């Protein structure tokens, strides 16, 4: 399942770029630091995760060859969450169900 997110903030970090994305709170249980998320089809590692927002770091190459480093703040992006996290969530729900 995918979701729409928003791109609210960029923060330069040397040659790298930290990018914060908003996401629907219903997907919080799929987000874990050092886990994976795909943003507009680009697979990225989660750096920080908070309710309704997360950050990733773009290396110079990713920043140069994708649109992620050039999107305006507030732009809509497509989010795909880690497949393994989805399976774990479903297993936990099944075992917790009465």
JSON list of C-alpha atoms in Angstrom, two decimals:
[
{"chain": "A", "resi": 1, "resn": "UNK", "atom": "CA", "xyz": [0.00, 0.00, 0.00]},
{"chain": "A", "resi": 2, "resn": "UNK", "atom": "CA", "xyz": [1.27, 3.44, -0.77]},
{"chain": "A", "resi": 3, "resn": "UNK", "atom": "CA", "xyz": [0.45, 6.85, 0.61]},
{"chain": "A", "resi": 4, "resn": "UNK", "atom": "CA", "xyz": [0.82, 10.46, -0.34]},
{"chain": "A", "resi": 5, "resn": "UNK", "atom": "CA", "xyz": [3.30, 12.49, 1.63]},
{"chain": "A", "resi": 6, "resn": "UNK", "atom": "CA", "xyz": [4.48, 16.05, 1.62]},
{"chain": "A", "resi": 7, "resn": "UNK", "atom": "CA", "xyz": [7.98, 17.43, 1.37]},
{"chain": "A", "resi": 8, "resn": "UNK", "atom": "CA", "xyz": [8.21, 20.13, 4.02]},
{"chain": "A", "resi": 9, "resn": "UNK", "atom": "CA", "xyz": [11.88, 20.86, 4.68]},
{"chain": "A", "resi": 10, "resn": "UNK", "atom": "CA", "xyz": [15.43, 20.58, 3.36]},
{"chain": "A", "resi": 11, "resn": "UNK", "atom": "CA", "xyz": [18.53, 20.91, 5.54]},
{"chain": "A", "resi": 12, "resn": "UNK", "atom": "CA", "xyz": [22.03, 20.92, 3.96]},
{"chain": "A", "resi": 13, "resn": "UNK", "atom": "CA", "xyz": [24.50, 18.68, 5.79]},
{"chain": "A", "resi": 14, "resn": "UNK", "atom": "CA", "xyz": [27.90, 19.10, 4.13]},
{"chain": "A", "resi": 15, "resn": "UNK", "atom": "CA", "xyz": [27.65, 17.58, 0.63]},
{"chain": "A", "resi": 16, "resn": "UNK", "atom": "CA", "xyz": [24.58, 15.64, 1.70]},
{"chain": "A", "resi": 17, "resn": "UNK", "atom": "CA", "xyz": [21.03, 16.92, 1.99]},
{"chain": "A", "resi": 18, "resn": "UNK", "atom": "CA", "xyz": [18.70, 15.98, 4.85]},
{"chain": "A", "resi": 19, "resn": "UNK", "atom": "CA", "xyz": [15.10, 15.95, 3.63]},
{"chain": "A", "resi": 20, "resn": "UNK", "atom": "CA", "xyz": [12.03, 15.74, 5.88]},
{"chain": "A", "resi": 21, "resn": "UNK", "atom": "CA", "xyz": [8.79, 14.29, 4.53]},
{"chain": "A", "resi": 22, "resn": "UNK", "atom": "CA", "xyz": [5.34, 14.30, 6.04]},
{"chain": "A", "resi": 23, "resn": "UNK", "atom": "CA", "xyz": [3.28, 11.10, 5.99]},
{"chain": "A", "resi": 24, "resn": "UNK", "atom": "CA", "xyz": [-0.08, 9.87, 7.28]},
{"chain": "A", "resi": 25, "resn": "UNK", "atom": "CA", "xyz": [0.11, 8.81, 10.94]},
{"chain": "A", "resi": 26, "resn": "UNK", "atom": "CA", "xyz": [-1.57, 5.48, 10.12]},
{"chain": "A", "resi": 27, "resn": "UNK", "atom": "CA", "xyz": [1.80, 4.30, 8.70]},
{"chain": "A", "resi": 28, "resn": "UNK", "atom": "CA", "xyz": [3.86, 5.16, 11.80]},
{"chain": "A", "resi": 29, "resn": "UNK", "atom": "CA", "xyz": [4.16, 1.50, 12.79]},
{"chain": "A", "resi": 30, "resn": "UNK", "atom": "CA", "xyz": [5.89, 0.77, 9.46]},
{"chain": "A", "resi": 31, "resn": "UNK", "atom": "CA", "xyz": [8.62, 3.34, 10.04]},
{"chain": "A", "resi": 32, "resn": "UNK", "atom": "CA", "xyz": [11.82, 2.51, 11.89]},
{"chain": "A", "resi": 33, "resn": "UNK", "atom": "CA", "xyz": [15.19, 4.27, 11.99]},
{"chain": "A", "resi": 34, "resn": "UNK", "atom": "CA", "xyz": [17.57, 2.64, 9.47]},
{"chain": "A", "resi": 35, "resn": "UNK", "atom": "CA", "xyz": [14.58, 0.96, 7.83]},
{"chain": "A", "resi": 36, "resn": "UNK", "atom": "CA", "xyz": [13.54, 1.57, 4.23]},
{"chain": "A", "resi": 37, "resn": "UNK", "atom": "CA", "xyz": [11.03, 3.78, 2.49]},
{"chain": "A", "resi": 38, "resn": "UNK", "atom": "CA", "xyz": [10.63, 4.56, -1.21]},
{"chain": "A", "resi": 39, "resn": "UNK", "atom": "CA", "xyz": [9.86, 8.16, -2.12]},
{"chain": "A", "resi": 40, "resn": "UNK", "atom": "CA", "xyz": [8.68, 8.64, -5.71]},
{"chain": "A", "resi": 41, "resn": "UNK", "atom": "CA", "xyz": [10.25, 5.26, -6.50]},
{"chain": "A", "resi": 42, "resn": "UNK", "atom": "CA", "xyz": [13.63, 6.05, -4.92]},
{"chain": "A", "resi": 43, "resn": "UNK", "atom": "CA", "xyz": [14.54, 3.60, -2.14]},
{"chain": "A", "resi": 44, "resn": "UNK", "atom": "CA", "xyz": [15.99, 5.45, 0.85]},
{"chain": "A", "resi": 45, "resn": "UNK", "atom": "CA", "xyz": [17.13, 4.71, 4.39]},
{"chain": "A", "resi": 46, "resn": "UNK", "atom": "CA", "xyz": [15.20, 6.36, 7.22]},
{"chain": "A", "resi": 47, "resn": "UNK", "atom": "CA", "xyz": [17.37, 8.60, 9.39]},
{"chain": "A", "resi": 48, "resn": "UNK", "atom": "CA", "xyz": [14.84, 9.99, 11.88]},
{"chain": "A", "resi": 49, "resn": "UNK", "atom": "CA", "xyz": [11.23, 8.96, 12.39]},
{"chain": "A", "resi": 50, "resn": "UNK", "atom": "CA", "xyz": [8.62, 11.00, 14.22]},
{"chain": "A", "resi": 51, "resn": "UNK", "atom": "CA", "xyz": [4.83, 10.80, 14.17]},
{"chain": "A", "resi": 52, "resn": "UNK", "atom": "CA", "xyz": [3.75, 12.26, 10.82]},
{"chain": "A", "resi": 53, "resn": "UNK", "atom": "CA", "xyz": [7.27, 13.08, 9.54]},
{"chain": "A", "resi": 54, "resn": "UNK", "atom": "CA", "xyz": [10.55, 11.34, 8.76]},
{"chain": "A", "resi": 55, "resn": "UNK", "atom": "CA", "xyz": [13.93, 12.27, 7.36]},
{"chain": "A", "resi": 56, "resn": "UNK", "atom": "CA", "xyz": [16.34, 10.75, 4.87]},
{"chain": "A", "resi": 57, "resn": "UNK", "atom": "CA", "xyz": [19.72, 11.92, 3.66]},
{"chain": "A", "resi": 58, "resn": "UNK", "atom": "CA", "xyz": [20.38, 12.35, -0.04]},
{"chain": "A", "resi": 59, "resn": "UNK", "atom": "CA", "xyz": [23.92, 11.77, -1.21]},
{"chain": "A", "resi": 60, "resn": "UNK", "atom": "CA", "xyz": [25.08, 14.16, -3.96]},
{"chain": "A", "resi": 61, "resn": "UNK", "atom": "CA", "xyz": [24.45, 11.57, -6.71]},
{"chain": "A", "resi": 62, "resn": "UNK", "atom": "CA", "xyz": [20.86, 10.86, -5.59]},
{"chain": "A", "resi": 63, "resn": "UNK", "atom": "CA", "xyz": [20.25, 14.56, -5.21]},
{"chain": "A", "resi": 64, "resn": "UNK", "atom": "CA", "xyz": [21.54, 15.21, -8.75]},
{"chain": "A", "resi": 65, "resn": "UNK", "atom": "CA", "xyz": [19.81, 12.37, -10.64]},
{"chain": "A", "resi": 66, "resn": "UNK", "atom": "CA", "xyz": [16.37, 12.36, -8.98]},
{"chain": "A", "resi": 67, "resn": "UNK", "atom": "CA", "xyz": [13.76, 15.04, -8.49]},
{"chain": "A", "resi": 68, "resn": "UNK", "atom": "CA", "xyz": [13.84, 14.66, -4.70]},
{"chain": "A", "resi": 69, "resn": "UNK", "atom": "CA", "xyz": [16.36, 17.44, -4.11]},
{"chain": "A", "resi": 70, "resn": "UNK", "atom": "CA", "xyz": [14.51, 19.83, -6.40]},
{"chain": "A", "resi": 71, "resn": "UNK", "atom": "CA", "xyz": [10.89, 19.44, -5.28]},
{"chain": "A", "resi": 72, "resn": "UNK", "atom": "CA", "xyz": [9.38, 22.53, -3.68]},
{"chain": "A", "resi": 73, "resn": "UNK", "atom": "CA", "xyz": [8.44, 22.35, 0.01]},
{"chain": "A", "resi": 74, "resn": "UNK", "atom": "CA", "xyz": [4.88, 21.04, 0.36]},
{"chain": "A", "resi": 75, "resn": "UNK", "atom": "CA", "xyz": [5.00, 19.10, -2.93]},
{"chain": "A", "resi": 76, "resn": "UNK", "atom": "CA", "xyz": [3.13, 15.79, -2.92]},
{"chain": "A", "resi": 77, "resn": "UNK", "atom": "CA", "xyz": [5.24, 12.64, -3.16]},
{"chain": "A", "resi": 78, "resn": "UNK", "atom": "CA", "xyz": [4.38, 8.95, -3.42]},
{"chain": "A", "resi": 79, "resn": "UNK", "atom": "CA", "xyz": [5.49, 6.81, -0.48]},
{"chain": "A", "resi": 80, "resn": "UNK", "atom": "CA", "xyz": [5.99, 3.05, -0.46]},
{"chain": "A", "resi": 81, "resn": "UNK", "atom": "CA", "xyz": [6.68, 1.41, 2.86]},
{"chain": "A", "resi": 82, "resn": "UNK", "atom": "CA", "xyz": [9.03, -1.48, 3.61]},
{"chain": "A", "resi": 83, "resn": "UNK", "atom": "CA", "xyz": [7.51, -4.82, 2.59]},
{"chain": "A", "resi": 84, "resn": "UNK", "atom": "CA", "xyz": [8.98, -6.70, 5.55]},
{"chain": "A", "resi": 85, "resn": "UNK", "atom": "CA", "xyz": [7.50, -4.13, 7.95]},
{"chain": "A", "resi": 86, "resn": "UNK", "atom": "CA", "xyz": [4.10, -4.64, 6.32]},
{"chain": "A", "resi": 87, "resn": "UNK", "atom": "CA", "xyz": [4.31, -8.40, 6.85]},
{"chain": "A", "resi": 88, "resn": "UNK", "atom": "CA", "xyz": [5.40, -8.02, 10.47]},
{"chain": "A", "resi": 89, "resn": "UNK", "atom": "CA", "xyz": [2.52, -5.62, 11.14]},
{"chain": "A", "resi": 90, "resn": "UNK", "atom": "CA", "xyz": [0.03, -8.09, 9.71]},
{"chain": "A", "resi": 91, "resn": "UNK", "atom": "CA", "xyz": [1.47, -10.98, 11.77]},
{"chain": "A", "resi": 92, "resn": "UNK", "atom": "CA", "xyz": [1.27, -8.90, 14.95]},
{"chain": "A", "resi": 93, "resn": "UNK", "atom": "CA", "xyz": [-2.33, -7.93, 14.17]},
{"chain": "A", "resi": 94, "resn": "UNK", "atom": "CA", "xyz": [-3.28, -11.57, 13.54]},
{"chain": "A", "resi": 95, "resn": "UNK", "atom": "CA", "xyz": [-1.70, -12.85, 16.76]},
{"chain": "A", "resi": 96, "resn": "UNK", "atom": "CA", "xyz": [-3.20, -9.97, 18.81]},
{"chain": "A", "resi": 97, "resn": "UNK", "atom": "CA", "xyz": [-6.71, -10.53, 17.48]},
{"chain": "A", "resi": 98, "resn": "UNK", "atom": "CA", "xyz": [-9.05, -12.32, 19.95]}
]
